[in-house]
Amino acid sequence: MNGLHGIVFSYEQRNDLKELTEIRSAASIPFGGRYRAIDFSLSNLVNAGCTDVGVVLHGRYQSLLDHLGTGKNWDLSRKRGGLKILPPFAFRQAWGEQAAFRGKMEALSGVRSYLSEIRQDYVALMEGDLVVNLPLSDILEQHIKSGADITAVCGNDSFRVENGTYFQMDDAGRVTDVLYHLNTPRGYRSLEVYILSKELLWNLVDECASHDLTSWRRDVLQSRCETLNIRGWIWGGFAAQIRSVREYYDRSMQILDPTIRKELFCPERPIRAKSADKSSAYIAPSGRCLNSLVADGCSIAGTVENSILFPGVVVEDGTCVRNCVLFKETAVREGAQLAHIIADKNVEVTPGCMMIGQASYPLVISKGSKV
Amino acid sequence: MKKECIAMLLAGGQGSRLYVLTGDMAKPAVPFGGKYRIIDFPLSNCSNSGIDTVGVLTQYRPLELNSYIGNGQPWDMDASTGGVHILPPYLSSEGGSWYKGTANAIYQNIGFADLFDPEYVVILSGDHIYKMDYSKMVERHKESGAACTISVMEVPWCEAPRFGIMSVDGEDNITEFAEKPKEPKSNLASMGIYVFSWKVLRKYLMDDEADPNSENDFGKNIIPKMLADGERLTAYRFEGYWKDVGTLESLWDANMDMLSPESGLDLLDESWPIYSRTFSAPAAYLGEKANVTHSAFNRGSELLGTVENSVLSQGVTVAEGATVSYSVLLPGVTVEPGAVVRYAILGENCHVGKNCHVGATPETVPPEDWGLTVLAPGCQLADGREVPAKTMLDRDGQEVSK
């Protein structure tokens, strides 16, 4: 079998996502009106013909588990293979304690027996907080053709992301240096998507484990940059890494742009999501909705502009919602006014309430709050 | 595997009064209400009522319906015991035939029902929009000890001649049944939903099949025969929204009812969800100049123009400068700039070219010339085409008469 196996990491990072990750990991953050961040990596894999995906969990994963279910939304509920949930640190945790995530190599060595069972020849490592629509089968083909040990997918920008990794590359596309903790990011931004053969992965995991090395980017990419043939694959399209409120907000607003939406949701590689059985969205005679994404089951009787509404959002008469992202089942009651707000699930904004954030500082309302 | 109660869903009808909309698919597969198909209603009702074994009897153009139902997973009907079963007519060593009537369809599938050795069988049809808890009806059937329970609803007296009408005594036992009576004695109309004690029905189906003069129909043969034999039949009164969507007008009406909660058709009520097979597409986008009011719409749509009093399915595009009003757009319809669509039903994947005019408002044409305009699925209208009110076009854009 000459296919691709997926491993997606979902772990806790520095808490720059604030209230948005109070009850979840970045991988299960709602994005784009009806998705969770991890829908993108899973769909990217499935669209490349991938049938087996392991999801490595670390911290606040109840929400993610609930979202993933058996994996049937991505056709990953299978007799052989399919979705496997991998909690590598379960064995050493005491109740109420959460050890920090020290690195992907440590996590992978915690699921070493799973790795031994991989049926495919190649493995794609991805992160759950990446919102992108990559042609992974093309990337795999290129990986095989180029003879690279590791293919590292990167954006053609040095866009600043929290805890980002950046590559220096030579003219032939080989990665010459791996940088992080940069004050001023430079080079190509890593999307943290890597393709390598399973044998190499096994060797690296065993090597690292035997030297108590935990980090993929420090102990593999950076320190073996000269011995391993690491090649970049540059993606020029939309690629968001959801690691701070600001980035979440800016990236969400970008998908109101039709060209970005067309590329991210291209019909050849559909992004699959869990679907709630909501009825159609409805705009009342008093409602007005411009330049916005509106999911199923929303009901709009007020004014909505430049906003993203997840399923079942209610916007009552006389309200004004501008530049907001409202998660599932949020209700904006009569006469309320919101601008630059990210409201988590089941928020209720009471009648007449006014909350104004700024584009440079969007405000987040925690899940279930009544404002 | 024994089941106390199973359902048999009659989905074989052509739905000839939906004309071009059912050219390629059976009526229960026709899209409804933006994101459903008609069959989602009885299937979801079964699922919500705790009936996990459903036989779907198909005959006319079953491809679309079969592929939609699939393994039944959207309705939670993919369990290892029971689940949804597609039951087409079949050949056997003694020959075989198409389903000759509603009763014959069940007769041909006695073997299916016997697999589950049920006490009760619920007979449903695939052309009604309603939410109903069948378990309550079965409960009442059990309590009454009747051989058959028929759900009925009160209809305005003036409309009674269009229905099968039940006369009942003080305890709601059915005393008389009249199919489309000119002078109705009651205004209790049959909704085409029956609960039978299987042993009794099984015997009547055998007898009915043996009768060469029978039309093998529940309403015409089985029910009158049971009444004549003195079997106990009771009426189960239903209150709530129920609509037969067998005609283009009633299909359009029922879609419009969805826009007004006062009609009684509340699809937002989560205590009784209607499930449907989903479609991968992003949330609907409303453009900077969009003017969408009193309308329903769905995922995968790009609405840049004007939409009023309309129901839009998934994947619909209404370009800037286009106007859609009082219309029902089925999945994948595109309306190009400058086009105007009024009082129309546009079938799946129709394409309305630039500056086309489709349909008209009732005020602008003489009453005898007014009616809904309907385009068959896949119909492609060239730029600038005028399609007057009360017109129906087939897939190739040719006019067809009713």
mmCIF file of N, CA and C in Angstrom, chain A residues 272-340:
data_model
loop_
_atom_site.group_PDB
_atom_site.id
_atom_site.type_symbol
_atom_site.label_atom_id
_atom_site.label_comp_id
_atom_site.label_asym_id
_atom_site.label_seq_id
_atom_site.Cartn_x
_atom_site.Cartn_y
_atom_site.Cartn_z
ATOM 1 N N ARG A 272 -15.462 18.790 5.171
ATOM 2 C CA ARG A 272 -16.606 18.122 5.789
ATOM 3 C C ARG A 272 -16.717 18.521 7.243
ATOM 4 N N ALA A 273 -17.939 18.596 7.708
ATOM 5 C CA ALA A 273 -18.161 19.028 9.083
ATOM 6 C C ALA A 273 -19.278 18.218 9.686
ATOM 7 N N LYS A 274 -19.337 18.253 10.996
ATOM 8 C CA LYS A 274 -20.460 17.653 11.689
ATOM 9 C C LYS A 274 -21.675 18.522 11.378
ATOM 10 N N SER A 275 -22.811 17.877 11.229
ATOM 11 C CA SER A 275 -23.952 18.672 10.836
ATOM 12 C C SER A 275 -25.063 18.540 11.860
ATOM 13 N N ALA A 276 -25.500 19.673 12.353
ATOM 14 C CA ALA A 276 -26.651 19.641 13.254
ATOM 15 C C ALA A 276 -27.893 19.642 12.370
ATOM 16 N N ASP A 277 -28.945 19.014 12.819
ATOM 17 C CA ASP A 277 -30.153 19.014 12.006
ATOM 18 C C ASP A 277 -30.961 20.272 12.259
ATOM 19 N N LYS A 278 -30.456 21.352 11.718
ATOM 20 C CA LYS A 278 -31.156 22.627 11.838
ATOM 21 C C LYS A 278 -31.975 22.829 10.572
ATOM 22 N N SER A 279 -33.013 23.623 10.690
ATOM 23 C CA SER A 279 -33.762 23.922 9.473
ATOM 24 C C SER A 279 -33.047 25.072 8.748
ATOM 25 N N SER A 280 -33.681 25.599 7.712
ATOM 26 C CA SER A 280 -33.072 26.682 6.936
ATOM 27 C C SER A 280 -32.846 27.918 7.788
ATOM 28 N N ALA A 281 -31.955 28.774 7.340
ATOM 29 C CA ALA A 281 -31.826 30.091 7.957
ATOM 30 C C ALA A 281 -32.981 30.960 7.460
ATOM 31 N N TYR A 282 -33.330 31.950 8.262
ATOM 32 C CA TYR A 282 -34.481 32.779 7.891
ATOM 33 C C TYR A 282 -34.200 34.252 8.185
ATOM 34 N N ILE A 283 -34.538 35.102 7.244
ATOM 35 C CA ILE A 283 -34.456 36.541 7.486
ATOM 36 C C ILE A 283 -35.873 37.100 7.441
ATOM 37 N N ALA A 284 -36.261 37.764 8.517
ATOM 38 C CA ALA A 284 -37.617 38.302 8.634
ATOM 39 C C ALA A 284 -37.751 39.572 7.801
ATOM 40 N N PRO A 285 -39.000 40.021 7.590
ATOM 41 C CA PRO A 285 -39.186 41.254 6.816
ATOM 42 C C PRO A 285 -38.417 42.440 7.411
ATOM 43 N N SER A 286 -38.252 42.464 8.737
ATOM 44 C CA SER A 286 -37.529 43.584 9.347
ATOM 45 C C SER A 286 -36.014 43.380 9.312
ATOM 46 N N GLY A 287 -35.565 42.208 8.893
ATOM 47 C CA GLY A 287 -34.141 41.890 8.956
ATOM 48 C C GLY A 287 -33.363 42.438 7.773
ATOM 49 N N ARG A 288 -32.077 42.655 8.021
ATOM 50 C CA ARG A 288 -31.215 43.159 6.962
ATOM 51 C C ARG A 288 -29.865 42.512 7.195
ATOM 52 N N CYS A 289 -29.323 41.888 6.178
ATOM 53 C CA CYS A 289 -28.086 41.145 6.387
ATOM 54 C C CYS A 289 -27.172 41.354 5.188
ATOM 55 N N LEU A 290 -26.019 41.965 5.436
ATOM 56 C CA LEU A 290 -25.104 42.285 4.349
ATOM 57 C C LEU A 290 -23.716 41.734 4.619
ATOM 58 N N ASN A 291 -23.060 41.325 3.551
ATOM 59 C CA ASN A 291 -21.674 40.852 3.603
ATOM 60 C C ASN A 291 -21.426 39.948 4.801
ATOM 61 N N SER A 292 -22.212 38.913 4.910
ATOM 62 C CA SER A 292 -22.086 38.039 6.075
ATOM 63 C C SER A 292 -22.242 36.590 5.674
ATOM 64 N N LEU A 293 -21.672 35.719 6.508
ATOM 65 C CA LEU A 293 -21.897 34.280 6.346
ATOM 66 C C LEU A 293 -22.937 33.873 7.370
ATOM 67 N N VAL A 294 -23.948 33.154 6.913
ATOM 68 C CA VAL A 294 -25.049 32.793 7.793
ATOM 69 C C VAL A 294 -25.281 31.292 7.694
ATOM 70 N N ALA A 295 -25.150 30.588 8.814
ATOM 71 C CA ALA A 295 -25.314 29.131 8.806
ATOM 72 C C ALA A 295 -26.778 28.754 8.957
ATOM 73 N N ASP A 296 -27.056 27.470 8.790
ATOM 74 C CA ASP A 296 -28.423 26.952 8.885
ATOM 75 C C ASP A 296 -29.028 27.272 10.250
ATOM 76 N N GLY A 297 -30.329 27.433 10.263
ATOM 77 C CA GLY A 297 -31.051 27.576 11.522
ATOM 78 C C GLY A 297 -30.950 28.945 12.161
ATOM 79 N N CYS A 298 -30.279 29.906 11.507
ATOM 80 C CA CYS A 298 -30.227 31.265 12.071
ATOM 81 C C CYS A 298 -31.549 31.962 11.784
ATOM 82 N N SER A 299 -31.848 32.933 12.628
ATOM 83 C CA SER A 299 -33.073 33.676 12.434
ATOM 84 C C SER A 299 -32.749 35.144 12.677
ATOM 85 N N ILE A 300 -32.920 35.952 11.648
ATOM 86 C CA ILE A 300 -32.439 37.327 11.703
ATOM 87 C C ILE A 300 -33.599 38.300 11.517
ATOM 88 N N ALA A 301 -33.837 39.130 12.537
ATOM 89 C CA ALA A 301 -34.874 40.151 12.404
ATOM 90 C C ALA A 301 -34.274 41.541 12.564
ATOM 91 N N GLY A 302 -32.991 41.617 12.891
ATOM 92 C CA GLY A 302 -32.325 42.909 13.043
ATOM 93 C C GLY A 302 -31.339 43.134 11.916
ATOM 94 N N THR A 303 -30.352 43.985 12.187
ATOM 95 C CA THR A 303 -29.363 44.300 11.156
ATOM 96 C C THR A 303 -28.068 43.552 11.435
ATOM 97 N N VAL A 304 -27.551 42.889 10.416
ATOM 98 C CA VAL A 304 -26.288 42.155 10.549
ATOM 99 C C VAL A 304 -25.389 42.577 9.395
ATOM 100 N N GLU A 305 -24.183 43.024 9.717
ATOM 101 C CA GLU A 305 -23.247 43.390 8.656
ATOM 102 C C GLU A 305 -21.874 42.828 8.951
ATOM 103 N N ASN A 306 -21.168 42.411 7.918
ATOM 104 C CA ASN A 306 -19.776 41.953 8.014
ATOM 105 C C ASN A 306 -19.574 40.973 9.163
ATOM 106 N N SER A 307 -20.450 40.020 9.275
ATOM 107 C CA SER A 307 -20.375 39.127 10.423
ATOM 108 C C SER A 307 -20.461 37.672 9.995
ATOM 109 N N ILE A 308 -20.143 36.803 10.941
ATOM 110 C CA ILE A 308 -20.210 35.363 10.700
ATOM 111 C C ILE A 308 -21.116 34.753 11.759
ATOM 112 N N LEU A 309 -22.200 34.140 11.311
ATOM 113 C CA LEU A 309 -23.186 33.577 12.233
ATOM 114 C C LEU A 309 -23.191 32.056 12.118
ATOM 115 N N PHE A 310 -22.920 31.392 13.211
ATOM 116 C CA PHE A 310 -22.935 29.925 13.259
ATOM 117 C C PHE A 310 -24.392 29.441 13.372
ATOM 118 N N PRO A 311 -24.618 28.121 13.297
ATOM 119 C CA PRO A 311 -25.994 27.621 13.281
ATOM 120 C C PRO A 311 -26.835 28.057 14.484
ATOM 121 N N GLY A 312 -28.067 28.391 14.213
ATOM 122 C CA GLY A 312 -29.037 28.648 15.269
ATOM 123 C C GLY A 312 -28.880 29.978 15.988
ATOM 124 N N VAL A 313 -28.147 30.912 15.414
ATOM 125 C CA VAL A 313 -28.031 32.233 16.043
ATOM 126 C C VAL A 313 -29.334 33.003 15.832
ATOM 127 N N VAL A 314 -29.767 33.688 16.879
ATOM 128 C CA VAL A 314 -30.991 34.486 16.797
ATOM 129 C C VAL A 314 -30.625 35.954 16.948
ATOM 130 N N VAL A 315 -31.015 36.753 15.980
ATOM 131 C CA VAL A 315 -30.772 38.198 16.058
ATOM 132 C C VAL A 315 -32.141 38.860 16.004
ATOM 133 N N GLU A 316 -32.569 39.413 17.124
ATOM 134 C CA GLU A 316 -33.937 39.932 17.201
ATOM 135 C C GLU A 316 -34.076 41.330 16.596
ATOM 136 N N ASP A 317 -35.308 41.771 16.574
ATOM 137 C CA ASP A 317 -35.688 43.043 15.992
ATOM 138 C C ASP A 317 -34.936 44.214 16.658
ATOM 139 N N GLY A 318 -34.599 45.190 15.855
ATOM 140 C CA GLY A 318 -34.017 46.413 16.406
ATOM 141 C C GLY A 318 -32.574 46.284 16.862
ATOM 142 N N THR A 319 -31.933 45.172 16.545
ATOM 143 C CA THR A 319 -30.543 44.997 16.960
ATOM 144 C C THR A 319 -29.608 45.423 15.848
ATOM 145 N N CYS A 320 -28.352 45.577 16.220
ATOM 146 C CA CYS A 320 -27.363 45.889 15.220
ATOM 147 C C CYS A 320 -26.114 45.077 15.530
ATOM 148 N N VAL A 321 -25.758 44.191 14.622
ATOM 149 C CA VAL A 321 -24.588 43.326 14.812
ATOM 150 C C VAL A 321 -23.610 43.637 13.685
ATOM 151 N N ARG A 322 -22.459 44.190 14.050
ATOM 152 C CA ARG A 322 -21.489 44.539 13.009
ATOM 153 C C ARG A 322 -20.135 43.930 13.327
ATOM 154 N N ASN A 323 -19.495 43.359 12.313
ATOM 155 C CA ASN A 323 -18.128 42.838 12.454
ATOM 156 C C ASN A 323 -17.998 41.855 13.613
ATOM 157 N N CYS A 324 -18.979 40.982 13.741
ATOM 158 C CA CYS A 324 -18.971 40.039 14.856
ATOM 159 C C CYS A 324 -18.847 38.598 14.358
ATOM 160 N N VAL A 325 -18.413 37.738 15.266
ATOM 161 C CA VAL A 325 -18.462 36.295 15.022
ATOM 162 C C VAL A 325 -19.307 35.709 16.149
ATOM 163 N N LEU A 326 -20.463 35.176 15.811
ATOM 164 C CA LEU A 326 -21.362 34.663 16.847
ATOM 165 C C LEU A 326 -21.464 33.146 16.710
ATOM 166 N N PHE A 327 -21.029 32.431 17.757
ATOM 167 C CA PHE A 327 -21.047 30.971 17.715
ATOM 168 C C PHE A 327 -22.477 30.461 17.874
ATOM 169 N N LYS A 328 -22.567 29.140 17.712
ATOM 170 C CA LYS A 328 -23.836 28.414 17.750
ATOM 171 C C LYS A 328 -24.800 28.862 18.853
ATOM 172 N N GLU A 329 -26.041 29.064 18.475
ATOM 173 C CA GLU A 329 -27.142 29.303 19.417
ATOM 174 C C GLU A 329 -27.026 30.596 20.211
ATOM 175 N N THR A 330 -26.174 31.493 19.798
ATOM 176 C CA THR A 330 -26.120 32.777 20.495
ATOM 177 C C THR A 330 -27.385 33.571 20.176
ATOM 178 N N ALA A 331 -27.911 34.256 21.189
ATOM 179 C CA ALA A 331 -29.114 35.053 20.972
ATOM 180 C C ALA A 331 -28.817 36.520 21.274
ATOM 181 N N VAL A 332 -29.135 37.365 20.319
ATOM 182 C CA VAL A 332 -28.965 38.803 20.509
ATOM 183 C C VAL A 332 -30.375 39.376 20.615
ATOM 184 N N ARG A 333 -30.738 39.776 21.829
ATOM 185 C CA ARG A 333 -32.119 40.202 22.078
ATOM 186 C C ARG A 333 -32.377 41.626 21.609
ATOM 187 N N GLU A 334 -33.674 41.956 21.574
ATOM 188 C CA GLU A 334 -34.154 43.236 21.017
ATOM 189 C C GLU A 334 -33.311 44.444 21.406
ATOM 190 N N GLY A 335 -32.965 45.205 20.411
ATOM 191 C CA GLY A 335 -32.322 46.483 20.650
ATOM 192 C C GLY A 335 -30.855 46.410 21.057
ATOM 193 N N ALA A 336 -30.279 45.219 21.162
ATOM 194 C CA ALA A 336 -28.871 45.130 21.561
ATOM 195 C C ALA A 336 -27.970 45.565 20.403
ATOM 196 N N GLN A 337 -26.780 46.021 20.768
ATOM 197 C CA GLN A 337 -25.829 46.425 19.731
ATOM 198 C C GLN A 337 -24.477 45.788 19.991
ATOM 199 N N LEU A 338 -23.931 45.150 18.982
ATOM 200 C CA LEU A 338 -22.637 44.490 19.117
ATOM 201 C C LEU A 338 -21.738 44.920 17.964
ATOM 202 N N ALA A 339 -20.476 45.148 18.271
ATOM 203 C CA ALA A 339 -19.501 45.393 17.213
ATOM 204 C C ALA A 339 -18.177 44.774 17.635
ATOM 205 N N HIS A 340 -17.511 44.125 16.705
ATOM 206 C CA HIS A 340 -16.217 43.484 16.970
ATOM 207 C C HIS A 340 -16.272 42.587 18.197
#
